[in-house]
Short mmCIF file of C-alpha atoms and ligand atoms in Angstrom, two decimals:
data_model
loop_
_atom_site.label_atom_id
_atom_site.label_comp_id
_atom_site.label_asym_id
_atom_site.label_seq_id
_atom_site.Cartn_x
_atom_site.Cartn_y
_atom_site.Cartn_z
CA MET A 296 19.04 -13.16 7.55
CA THR A 297 16.26 -10.72 8.15
CA VAL A 298 14.20 -8.12 6.25
CA LEU A 299 13.18 -4.67 7.30
CA VAL A 300 9.63 -3.57 6.27
CA THR A 301 8.62 0.05 6.78
CA GLY A 302 4.97 1.02 7.09
CA GLY A 303 4.13 -2.64 7.98
CA ALA A 304 1.21 -1.66 10.25
CA GLY A 305 -0.77 -0.11 7.32
CA PHE A 306 -3.14 -1.77 4.91
CA ILE A 307 -0.56 -3.31 2.37
CA GLY A 308 2.26 -3.53 4.72
CA SER A 309 0.46 -5.62 7.29
CA ASN A 310 -0.84 -7.99 4.57
CA PHE A 311 2.71 -8.24 3.30
CA VAL A 312 4.13 -9.07 6.67
CA ILE A 313 1.48 -11.74 7.41
CA ASP A 314 1.83 -13.32 3.96
CA TRP A 315 5.68 -13.28 4.20
CA LEU A 316 5.66 -15.15 7.51
CA ALA A 317 3.04 -17.64 6.35
CA GLU A 318 5.34 -18.53 3.48
CA ARG A 319 8.91 -18.06 4.67
CA SER A 320 11.04 -18.65 7.84
CA GLU A 321 13.12 -15.43 7.39
CA PRO A 322 12.35 -12.95 10.19
CA VAL A 323 10.73 -9.47 9.62
CA ILE A 324 11.35 -6.28 11.42
CA ASN A 325 8.40 -3.98 11.06
CA LEU A 326 9.20 -0.27 11.45
CA ASP A 327 6.09 1.92 11.49
CA LYS A 328 5.31 5.42 12.90
CA LEU A 329 1.69 4.41 13.63
CA THR A 330 -0.01 7.47 12.06
CA TYR A 331 -3.83 7.23 11.88
CA ALA A 332 -3.36 4.67 9.17
CA GLY A 333 -1.06 2.24 11.20
CA ASN A 334 -3.09 -0.34 13.24
CA LEU A 335 -1.29 -3.04 15.21
CA GLU A 336 -4.47 -4.97 15.40
CA ASN A 337 -3.91 -5.86 11.74
CA LEU A 338 -0.96 -7.90 12.93
CA ALA A 339 -2.66 -9.40 16.16
CA GLU A 340 -2.07 -12.97 14.84
CA LEU A 341 1.75 -12.55 14.99
CA ARG A 342 1.86 -11.95 18.73
CA GLY A 343 4.47 -14.10 20.23
CA ASP A 344 5.99 -15.20 16.89
CA PRO A 345 9.70 -15.12 17.46
CA ARG A 346 10.35 -14.24 13.81
CA TYR A 347 8.51 -10.86 14.02
CA VAL A 348 9.50 -7.68 15.77
CA PHE A 349 7.69 -4.37 15.73
CA ILE A 350 9.47 -1.07 16.22
CA ARG A 351 7.65 2.15 16.48
CA GLY A 352 9.57 4.88 14.56
CA ASP A 353 9.71 7.36 11.69
CA ILE A 354 11.66 6.62 8.50
CA GLY A 355 12.87 10.21 8.69
CA GLU A 356 14.48 9.86 12.09
CA ARG A 357 18.03 9.31 11.01
CA PRO A 358 20.11 8.43 14.09
CA PHE A 359 17.35 6.00 15.18
CA ILE A 360 17.26 4.29 11.75
CA GLU A 361 21.07 4.09 11.65
CA ARG A 362 21.09 2.31 14.98
CA LEU A 363 18.30 -0.03 13.90
CA LEU A 364 20.16 -0.98 10.77
CA ARG A 365 23.40 -1.61 12.69
CA LYS A 366 21.62 -3.72 15.26
CA HIS A 367 19.50 -5.78 12.86
CA THR A 368 21.55 -5.84 9.72
CA PRO A 369 18.66 -6.61 7.33
CA ARG A 370 19.61 -8.10 3.91
CA ALA A 371 16.68 -6.06 2.42
CA VAL A 372 14.63 -3.03 3.16
CA ILE A 373 11.10 -2.87 1.72
CA ASN A 374 9.67 0.52 1.96
CA PHE A 375 5.81 0.84 2.21
CA ALA A 376 5.89 3.78 4.70
CA ALA A 377 4.00 6.73 3.20
CA GLU A 378 1.02 9.02 3.52
CA SER A 379 -1.26 7.27 0.94
CA HIS A 380 -4.60 9.09 0.73
CA VAL A 381 -5.15 11.47 -2.19
CA ASP A 382 -8.02 13.36 -0.67
CA ARG A 383 -5.91 14.01 2.50
CA SER A 384 -3.04 15.26 0.31
CA ILE A 385 -5.35 17.79 -1.27
CA HIS A 386 -6.55 19.09 2.11
CA GLY A 387 -3.01 19.19 3.66
CA PRO A 388 -0.03 18.27 1.56
CA GLY A 389 2.55 18.92 4.39
CA ASP A 390 2.75 15.39 5.92
CA PHE A 391 3.13 14.04 2.40
CA ILE A 392 6.14 16.17 1.57
CA GLN A 393 7.56 15.31 5.05
CA THR A 394 7.18 11.45 4.93
CA ASN A 395 7.13 10.63 1.23
CA ILE A 396 10.01 12.90 0.14
CA VAL A 397 12.06 14.05 3.23
CA GLY A 398 11.42 10.74 5.00
CA ALA A 399 12.32 8.68 1.95
CA PHE A 400 15.48 10.63 1.52
CA ASN A 401 16.49 10.17 5.08
CA LEU A 402 15.84 6.45 4.83
CA LEU A 403 17.98 6.33 1.72
CA GLU A 404 20.81 8.07 3.47
CA CYS A 405 20.72 5.62 6.26
CA VAL A 406 20.49 2.67 3.85
CA ARG A 407 23.42 3.97 1.81
CA ALA A 408 25.59 4.13 4.92
CA HIS A 409 24.48 0.61 5.83
CA PHE A 410 25.13 -0.70 2.32
CA SER A 411 28.65 0.96 2.15
CA ALA A 412 29.63 -0.74 5.52
CA MET A 413 28.82 -4.24 4.09
CA ASP A 414 31.31 -6.82 2.78
CA GLU A 415 31.02 -7.88 -0.94
CA THR A 416 28.91 -10.93 -0.24
CA ALA A 417 26.38 -9.01 1.81
CA ARG A 418 26.31 -6.22 -0.80
CA SER A 419 25.56 -8.49 -3.65
CA ARG A 420 22.68 -9.94 -1.71
CA PHE A 421 21.26 -6.58 -0.51
CA ARG A 422 18.13 -4.89 -2.00
CA PHE A 423 16.05 -1.74 -1.24
CA LEU A 424 12.61 -2.16 -2.66
CA HIS A 425 10.52 1.02 -2.98
CA VAL A 426 6.76 0.55 -3.14
CA SER A 427 5.51 3.15 -5.46
CA THR A 428 2.22 3.75 -7.29
CA ASP A 429 0.79 3.95 -10.80
CA GLU A 430 -0.50 7.51 -9.98
CA VAL A 431 3.03 8.96 -10.72
CA TYR A 432 2.20 8.45 -14.42
CA GLY A 433 -0.74 10.81 -14.42
CA SER A 434 -4.06 10.34 -16.03
CA LEU A 435 -4.86 8.40 -19.31
CA ASP A 436 -7.28 9.28 -22.18
CA ALA A 437 -10.02 6.79 -22.72
CA ASN A 438 -8.36 4.93 -25.58
CA ALA A 439 -4.73 5.46 -24.59
CA PRO A 440 -2.51 2.45 -24.10
CA ALA A 441 -1.98 1.33 -20.50
CA PHE A 442 1.01 2.59 -18.62
CA SER A 443 4.23 0.88 -19.29
CA GLU A 444 7.43 1.31 -17.07
CA THR A 445 8.79 3.93 -19.65
CA HIS A 446 5.58 6.12 -19.56
CA ARG A 447 6.48 9.71 -18.66
CA TYR A 448 6.04 11.02 -15.16
CA GLN A 449 3.04 13.36 -14.85
CA PRO A 450 1.76 13.34 -11.25
CA ASN A 451 -1.26 15.42 -10.74
CA SER A 452 -1.91 15.37 -6.90
CA PRO A 453 0.27 16.45 -4.03
CA TYR A 454 0.25 12.61 -3.07
CA SER A 455 1.40 11.41 -6.57
CA ALA A 456 3.89 14.22 -6.85
CA SER A 457 5.43 13.34 -3.50
CA LYS A 458 5.61 9.72 -4.59
CA ALA A 459 7.22 10.73 -7.85
CA ALA A 460 9.84 12.74 -5.92
CA SER A 461 10.81 9.63 -3.89
CA ASP A 462 10.98 7.51 -6.96
CA HIS A 463 13.44 10.00 -8.54
CA LEU A 464 15.59 9.88 -5.41
CA VAL A 465 15.50 6.05 -5.31
CA ARG A 466 16.54 5.99 -9.03
CA ALA A 467 19.36 8.51 -8.30
CA TYR A 468 20.66 6.51 -5.38
CA HIS A 469 21.18 3.54 -7.74
CA HIS A 470 22.69 5.62 -10.65
CA THR A 471 25.00 7.60 -8.34
CA TYR A 472 25.87 5.41 -5.43
CA GLY A 473 25.13 2.02 -6.87
CA LEU A 474 22.55 1.07 -4.24
CA PRO A 475 20.72 -2.06 -5.52
CA VAL A 476 17.18 -0.62 -5.66
CA LEU A 477 14.00 -1.99 -7.13
CA THR A 478 10.86 0.10 -7.77
CA THR A 479 7.38 -1.16 -8.15
CA HIS A 480 4.32 0.78 -9.47
CA CYS A 481 1.05 -0.82 -8.52
CA SER A 482 -2.54 -0.03 -9.20
CA ASN A 483 -5.48 0.39 -6.64
CA ASN A 484 -5.37 -2.27 -4.03
CA TYR A 485 -8.26 -3.65 -1.98
CA GLY A 486 -8.71 -6.38 0.57
CA PRO A 487 -8.73 -7.00 4.32
CA CYS A 488 -7.54 -4.27 6.75
CA GLN A 489 -7.88 -1.32 4.34
CA PHE A 490 -8.70 1.93 6.21
CA PRO A 491 -12.26 2.87 5.47
CA GLU A 492 -11.26 6.29 3.85
CA LYS A 493 -10.56 4.47 0.54
CA LEU A 494 -13.40 3.81 -1.98
CA ILE A 495 -14.03 0.15 -1.45
CA PRO A 496 -14.06 -0.10 2.36
CA LEU A 497 -15.75 3.34 2.63
CA ILE A 498 -18.74 2.09 0.45
CA ILE A 499 -19.03 -1.06 2.52
CA VAL A 500 -18.94 0.81 5.87
CA ASN A 501 -21.30 3.64 4.74
CA ALA A 502 -23.75 1.11 3.35
CA LEU A 503 -23.98 -0.93 6.53
CA ALA A 504 -24.28 2.35 8.55
CA GLY A 505 -27.20 3.55 6.42
CA LYS A 506 -25.15 6.50 5.15
CA HIS A 507 -24.72 7.97 1.56
CA LEU A 508 -22.44 6.14 -0.84
CA PRO A 509 -20.53 9.20 -2.14
CA ILE A 510 -19.55 9.09 -5.85
CA TYR A 511 -17.20 11.85 -6.86
CA GLY A 512 -18.54 13.57 -10.01
CA ASP A 513 -20.07 11.27 -12.67
CA GLY A 514 -18.33 8.12 -11.16
CA MET A 515 -17.01 7.21 -14.55
CA GLN A 516 -13.26 7.56 -13.50
CA ILE A 517 -11.53 4.35 -14.20
CA ARG A 518 -8.99 2.56 -12.01
CA ASP A 519 -7.20 -0.82 -12.27
CA TRP A 520 -8.02 -2.98 -9.26
CA LEU A 521 -5.63 -5.62 -7.70
CA TYR A 522 -6.44 -7.77 -4.59
CA VAL A 523 -3.78 -7.01 -1.91
CA SER A 524 -2.31 -10.55 -1.67
CA ASP A 525 -1.57 -10.49 -5.36
CA HIS A 526 0.37 -7.26 -4.80
CA CYS A 527 2.22 -8.77 -1.85
CA ALA A 528 3.16 -11.85 -3.92
CA ALA A 529 4.35 -9.57 -6.83
CA ILE A 530 6.59 -7.68 -4.38
CA ARG A 531 8.06 -10.84 -3.10
CA ARG A 532 8.85 -11.85 -6.61
CA VAL A 533 10.44 -8.60 -7.55
CA LEU A 534 12.52 -8.78 -4.26
CA ASP A 535 13.71 -12.37 -5.24
CA ALA A 536 14.26 -12.02 -8.88
CA GLY A 537 14.05 -8.48 -10.06
CA THR A 538 17.07 -6.70 -11.61
CA PRO A 539 18.52 -3.92 -9.46
CA GLY A 540 17.82 -0.49 -11.00
CA GLU A 541 14.72 -1.70 -12.79
CA THR A 542 11.08 -0.72 -12.30
CA TYR A 543 8.15 -2.99 -12.44
CA ASN A 544 4.49 -2.25 -13.07
CA ILE A 545 2.00 -4.44 -11.04
CA GLY A 546 -1.80 -4.51 -11.99
CA GLY A 547 -4.72 -6.74 -12.12
CA TRP A 548 -5.69 -6.40 -15.81
CA SER A 549 -8.93 -5.18 -14.21
CA GLU A 550 -9.94 -1.61 -15.35
CA LYS A 551 -13.34 -0.48 -13.98
CA PRO A 552 -15.23 2.67 -13.60
CA ASN A 553 -16.03 3.61 -9.90
CA LEU A 554 -19.73 3.20 -10.44
CA ASP A 555 -19.27 -0.39 -11.42
CA ILE A 556 -17.26 -1.01 -8.25
CA VAL A 557 -19.96 0.54 -6.11
CA HIS A 558 -22.69 -1.54 -7.88
CA ALA A 559 -20.70 -4.68 -7.43
CA ILE A 560 -20.44 -4.01 -3.67
CA VAL A 561 -24.19 -3.13 -3.44
CA ASP A 562 -25.08 -6.46 -5.09
CA LEU A 563 -23.11 -8.52 -2.58
CA LEU A 564 -24.39 -6.69 0.37
CA ASP A 565 -28.05 -6.92 -0.98
CA GLU A 566 -27.38 -10.76 -1.10
CA TRP A 567 -25.50 -11.30 2.10
CA ARG A 568 -26.78 -8.60 4.36
CA PRO A 569 -30.16 -7.34 2.96
CA ARG A 570 -31.53 -4.08 4.26
CA ALA A 571 -34.26 -4.47 6.94
CA ASP A 572 -36.61 -2.34 4.70
CA GLY A 573 -36.19 -4.66 1.66
CA GLN A 574 -34.67 -1.80 -0.42
CA SER A 575 -31.39 -2.04 -2.15
CA TYR A 576 -28.30 -0.43 -0.82
CA GLY A 577 -28.17 1.23 -4.17
CA GLU A 578 -30.73 3.64 -2.83
CA GLN A 579 -27.97 5.22 -0.83
CA ILE A 580 -25.79 6.21 -3.78
CA ALA A 581 -25.26 9.94 -3.97
CA HIS A 582 -23.31 11.91 -6.51
CA VAL A 583 -21.12 14.50 -4.75
CA ALA A 584 -18.71 17.16 -5.74
CA ASP A 585 -15.76 15.94 -7.73
CA ARG A 586 -12.18 15.57 -6.27
CA PRO A 587 -10.12 18.62 -7.37
CA GLY A 588 -7.76 17.63 -10.15
CA HIS A 589 -9.32 14.10 -10.27
CA ASP A 590 -7.39 11.82 -12.64
CA ARG A 591 -9.83 10.34 -15.11
CA ARG A 592 -8.17 6.92 -15.86
CA TYR A 593 -5.26 4.72 -14.70
CA ALA A 594 -4.43 1.47 -16.48
CA ILE A 595 -1.44 -0.72 -15.89
CA ASP A 596 0.47 -2.84 -18.49
CA ALA A 597 1.80 -5.58 -16.24
CA GLY A 598 3.52 -7.44 -19.14
CA LYS A 599 6.97 -6.83 -18.00
CA ILE A 600 6.67 -8.52 -14.68
CA GLU A 601 4.64 -11.28 -16.31
CA ARG A 602 7.30 -11.94 -18.99
CA GLU A 603 10.40 -11.55 -16.91
CA LEU A 604 9.35 -12.65 -13.45
CA SER A 605 6.35 -14.93 -14.31
CA TRP A 606 4.06 -13.21 -11.93
CA ARG A 607 0.24 -13.00 -12.58
CA PRO A 608 -2.59 -12.14 -10.34
CA ALA A 609 -4.27 -15.18 -8.79
CA GLU A 610 -7.65 -13.43 -7.96
CA THR A 611 -10.12 -12.05 -10.37
CA PHE A 612 -11.85 -8.83 -9.45
CA ALA A 613 -15.01 -10.84 -8.70
CA SER A 614 -13.28 -13.32 -6.44
CA GLY A 615 -11.15 -10.71 -4.74
CA LEU A 616 -14.18 -8.49 -4.01
CA ARG A 617 -16.18 -11.40 -2.59
CA LYS A 618 -13.40 -12.19 -0.21
CA THR A 619 -13.09 -8.40 0.69
CA VAL A 620 -16.77 -7.76 1.49
CA ARG A 621 -16.87 -11.11 3.41
CA TRP A 622 -13.87 -10.08 5.50
CA TYR A 623 -15.43 -6.71 6.47
CA LEU A 624 -18.75 -8.41 7.33
CA ASP A 625 -16.88 -10.93 9.49
CA HIS A 626 -14.72 -8.43 11.29
CA PRO A 627 -17.30 -5.99 12.87
CA ASP A 628 -14.89 -5.45 15.94
CA TRP A 629 -11.96 -4.44 13.69
CA LEU A 630 -14.28 -1.93 11.98
CA ALA A 631 -15.73 -0.58 15.26
CA ASN A 632 -12.33 -0.13 16.73
CA VAL A 633 -11.08 1.68 13.60
CA GLN A 634 -14.26 3.90 13.50
CA SER A 635 -14.19 4.71 17.27
CA GLY A 636 -10.41 5.23 17.32
CA ALA A 637 -10.03 2.35 19.85
CA TYR A 638 -7.51 0.60 17.61
CA ARG A 639 -4.98 3.09 18.95
CA ASP A 640 -5.21 1.62 22.46
CA TRP A 641 -3.44 -1.52 20.99
CA LEU A 642 -0.26 0.43 21.05
CA GLU A 643 -0.48 0.83 24.89
CA LYS A 644 -1.56 -2.66 25.49
CA ASN A 645 0.56 -4.64 23.08
CA TYR A 646 3.85 -2.70 22.52
CA VAL A 647 6.88 -2.35 24.71
CA ASP A 648 9.51 -0.17 23.30
CA MET A 649 12.68 -1.94 23.58
CA ASP A 650 14.69 -0.37 20.66
CA ARG A 651 14.98 3.22 21.98
P1 NAD B 111 -1.55 3.04 4.53
O1 NAD B 111 -1.89 4.53 4.66
O2 NAD B 111 -2.61 2.03 4.79
O3 NAD B 111 -0.26 2.71 5.43
C1 NAD B 111 0.81 3.51 5.45
C2 NAD B 111 1.63 3.04 6.77
O4 NAD B 111 2.87 3.86 6.73
C3 NAD B 111 0.95 3.13 8.01
O5 NAD B 111 1.04 2.07 8.81
C4 NAD B 111 1.67 4.40 8.62
O6 NAD B 111 1.62 4.49 10.11
C5 NAD B 111 3.06 4.24 8.09
N1 NAD B 111 3.77 5.53 8.04
C6 NAD B 111 3.43 6.72 7.58
N2 NAD B 111 4.34 7.56 7.74
C7 NAD B 111 5.43 7.00 8.22
C8 NAD B 111 6.75 7.45 8.62
N3 NAD B 111 7.10 8.67 8.57
N4 NAD B 111 7.52 6.46 9.15
C9 NAD B 111 7.17 5.20 9.23
N5 NAD B 111 5.85 4.78 8.91
C10 NAD B 111 5.02 5.61 8.50
O7 NAD B 111 -0.96 2.78 2.97
P2 NAD B 111 -1.15 1.48 2.04
O8 NAD B 111 -2.27 1.71 1.29
O9 NAD B 111 -0.88 0.33 2.76
O10 NAD B 111 0.14 1.77 1.02
C11 NAD B 111 1.43 1.40 1.22
C12 NAD B 111 2.34 1.90 0.27
O11 NAD B 111 1.93 1.37 -1.10
C13 NAD B 111 2.39 3.44 0.08
O12 NAD B 111 3.70 3.74 -0.23
C14 NAD B 111 1.45 3.69 -1.11
O13 NAD B 111 1.97 4.83 -1.80
C15 NAD B 111 1.74 2.36 -1.89
N6 NAD B 111 0.61 2.03 -2.79
C16 NAD B 111 -0.65 1.88 -2.34
C17 NAD B 111 -1.76 1.56 -3.14
C18 NAD B 111 -3.06 1.38 -2.64
O14 NAD B 111 -3.99 1.14 -3.39
N7 NAD B 111 -3.34 1.39 -1.33
C19 NAD B 111 -1.33 1.26 -4.50
C20 NAD B 111 -0.05 1.38 -4.98
C21 NAD B 111 0.91 1.78 -4.15
O1 DAU B 112 -3.60 3.91 -7.93
C1 DAU B 112 -2.92 3.63 -6.87
C2 DAU B 112 -3.50 4.53 -5.73
O2 DAU B 112 -4.79 3.96 -5.44
C3 DAU B 112 -2.55 4.43 -4.50
O3 DAU B 112 -1.34 5.00 -4.84
C4 DAU B 112 -3.18 5.29 -3.40
O4 DAU B 112 -2.42 5.21 -2.17
C5 DAU B 112 -4.59 4.75 -3.04
O5 DAU B 112 -5.27 5.62 -2.10
C6 DAU B 112 -5.40 4.74 -4.39
O6 DAU B 112 -5.72 6.12 -4.82
P1 DAU B 112 -7.15 6.52 -5.47
O7 DAU B 112 -7.31 8.00 -5.29
O8 DAU B 112 -7.29 5.94 -6.76
O9 DAU B 112 -8.13 5.72 -4.36
P2 DAU B 112 -9.46 6.06 -3.59
O10 DAU B 112 -9.87 4.89 -2.97
O11 DAU B 112 -9.33 7.30 -2.76
O12 DAU B 112 -10.38 6.52 -4.75
C7 DAU B 112 -10.70 5.54 -5.91
C8 DAU B 112 -11.53 6.21 -6.77
O13 DAU B 112 -12.91 6.42 -6.18
C9 DAU B 112 -11.19 7.56 -7.31
O14 DAU B 112 -11.48 7.86 -8.62
C10 DAU B 112 -11.96 8.56 -6.37
C11 DAU B 112 -13.25 7.86 -6.12
N1 DAU B 112 -13.93 8.09 -4.87
C12 DAU B 112 -13.11 7.89 -3.70
C13 DAU B 112 -13.74 8.07 -2.56
C14 DAU B 112 -13.05 7.92 -1.25
C15 DAU B 112 -15.18 8.30 -4.81
O15 DAU B 112 -15.87 8.48 -5.97
N2 DAU B 112 -15.84 8.58 -3.64
C16 DAU B 112 -15.08 8.41 -2.48
O16 DAU B 112 -15.83 8.52 -1.32
#
C-alpha cells in the first residue's frame, strides 16, 4: 500500500509528508514539478528513508502520470499541487489556469483510468483527495455567518476561480464516473517552511531585514488562521474516514484582522530578537496600496468535520504563532537559501531522476 502526494515539496505538502511518515509506516510517493514554491530542503530529514520516493513531474503530463500510477499503484492520491499565491495570480493568471485547472483535469483523467483498471477490492479502498481552499466561497460581510460546505461558490481572484474550477471537475468525476473523491476547503495556513511571499513569513523576514512591513489597505481584512500540522491532521482524518463525494471545511475557529497578526508577530520579535536601536519592529509597519479585488473577510464553520470525523485543531493561534516565529528564527539557513535562490541547487545535489 502506498499513497501519492502531489505538490509535496511546497509548504503544506512537505509538512503533510513529514507528519505522515512520522505517524504511519505506509510509503509516500511525492510528485512535484518544483516550481519556485517547491523546495526539496523542506524534506531533507527524509533522505535515505526507504518509505519515501520523490519524483519530479507535472500533474498535467499525462503519459508520465499514467506510467507512474501503473508502476506504483497508489491506493490514494492527495492533490496539493497548485499555484497558490493570490498576488501572483493577479499579476499573471496563466500558470494558475494551466496547473490548477488543466493540470487538475489531466490528473483526474489519469486517476480515472487507474481507478477503472482496479479490481473491486482495490476500488473500494481507493480515494482521490483534492485540497481546495475557503477562497472559492468569496468574501463575507462583517456579520455574515461563517462559510459552511453548502455556501455558494463566488471566487473573486484568478487564483480562487482556478481552484473553484478544479473543485467542479472533481465533483463531476464523482457524479459521472463514480470516482471516490473527497474535497477539503481550508482557511489560511501558517507554520514552518512557508514561502516568504505569504503574510506571516513575509512579515517575519522583512522585520528581521529592517524592511517595511507592508499592510494592504487599512489592514482590517479578516482571515481564519490554522497551524499547518492541524491542517495535515485534518486531511489524514478525511482520507481515513470521510465519505466519498463529500466536502469538508477545515478551519481554526480563529478569525483575525491582518493588523492583529502583524502586531502579534512584532510583539514576539520585540521579545525574542529586539532591534539593536531599542525601537519596536512596529516602527516598520507601512500601509501600502490595497490588493485589487481584495476579499474582506473569510470565516470557516468547521462544525461538520468536528461532528462527523471528530477533528479539532490542537494549536491555538497564540501557540501556533510562537512555534512559527521560533522556527523562522531557528532556521536562518533555510531562509537565506530561499531568499538567495540557493535552495534550487538541492535539486542538482539531491535528486536522481529514476522514473523517466
Ligand atoms: P505552495 O505554493 O507552497 O506549494 C505548491 C506546490 O505545488 C509546490 O511544491 C510546487 O512546486 C507544486 N506544483 C505547482 N505546480 C505543479 C504542477 N503542475 N505539477 C506538480 N507540482 C506542482 O502551496 P501551499 O500553500 O503548500 O498549498 C498547497 C495546496 O493547499 C494548494 O492546492 C492550495 O490551493 C491549498 N491551500 C493552501 C492554503 C494556504 O494557506 N497556504 C490554504 C488552503 C488551501
Ligand atoms: O484562505 C486560504 C488561502 O490563504 C489559500 O488558499 C492561499 O493559497 C493562501 O495564499 C492564502 O491566501 P491569502 O491571500 O489570504 O494569503 P496572503 O498571505 O497572501 O495574505 C493574507 C492577508 O494579508 C490578505 O488579506 C492580504 C494581506 N497581505 C498579504 C501580504 C503578502 C498584506 O496586507 N500584506 C502583504 O504583504
